[in-house]
């Protein structure tokens, strides 16, 4: 029997990730805007809902059957297993939006191999949208029932750039508010689209930069293969290609160096 190639394995992993997203949507969407949604507060004062918990449980249950040798790291139930092949899960990214009935939230599912995200799926069922990507396989979404390949923008000047900075509070807490004001004064347009949606807008070529502070691995891992395969670049604020340093800068690729300079000056 011929052994599967690494590319074949990744395609199988991506197919599984898409099925995991189906299972996630089946849990989260019926609870969106539900009158009886159960909300509690975690130790870090962030909110968690019954939908967050049920969605992560559904993903974990399927992984335990389909990939029992792989590790899992999720926002709600922590890490189990090894890190060579590790599934990184944010069951509902944008819980604050979810509990307020704002449809800008989504499930993020990634497979990282030795710490590098190689497969990513983002599903935003309240918008009826999904995005996915894997190393060497491109980045994709569905528009009008057909798969469409994603490409980041060709914007090459900061003067023409549209950016999402996520929140003023993040930048202030990181003592980077001066950098944010410098960026806002330099670019064409600045908005805080928020959470995972910003990265998908970047991958679609609709905006040109996203930056965040205080992020965990599960907040960004799924976006990495999608942005990268769409032609963009994701690093931390110091330009290192890591998902564990609690900051991230994502761009269309061309604008990465000038944005790094603006933030680091």
Steps between C-alpha positions, in 0.01 A plus 500: 500500500632843403548739789303823488699808407512797739277692257242220502503494880441875516210470256347235725555726800334790319202283409470405865529863610208587272294223659598631842366838392172338401474343845584835660237689301237245602568590864558875484249634250184373674617671821572834332263769626320239711288642780621231742872529418702417812783746569765481769824680581841332494789568735643759260165685502422403140164347418421144401166365384347155487556519124878546541517191717273282286680600181844414633371170640359406158832573328698309762269199482547469126877546524528232766344257253667619179845604629552329838880539484486877446512764770224754557522853638171682544401824665245349736651164600873556462763266360517124479745274323814592314602802297656341190156495337269723700149616417448855625138601557312816581139378514353851481738781422307815579299375797417859597335544161328163526337574834381841381346365180762653270572255214877568480622184675642174376659166573874473437655157439869451425746216477851601604796271432795569727345834589436620143136518386464299180120469472243762588121524481291795609122466505263790563158334471300807603636663182472181298874517426796266527869530407772234491859444401788254528866519414542457125124476444410869479241693698132484412148610577160434346317773309162433335546129555841477335847478652703813435874531558604781732761763420622779720499850356765650274505827695864610521478839672407582858313800360255261333480244780190401697570354844322334790655567840252286701463723810648813653510326840734228368750754372477710817557196724805407290630858533479535121231765469746747347575244229131457428449874464803515270354225282157665492658828389700327227247271329195564284246337731495352850222295657461238773312224321589264780601145584543233233297686237781752454742228391252362250447848354878519465518163324224612262698813409244738652735646762879505519606465865378351829685529830417373847647474848423261783412216263534130579589229252137406447413861412718503189619149402222424252552832324868435431471243217210692344682833496830343396348297215313809381834675455518685830734484793446454874763559768505641849552872554878444500491326163548146633299220342342364815149462641605491865633849572159660576507746211436475129540706185332379184536679168459451127873416496622800303423740785647289778835682528356854511237402755764336717703820481204714601421281800860463616608864463 
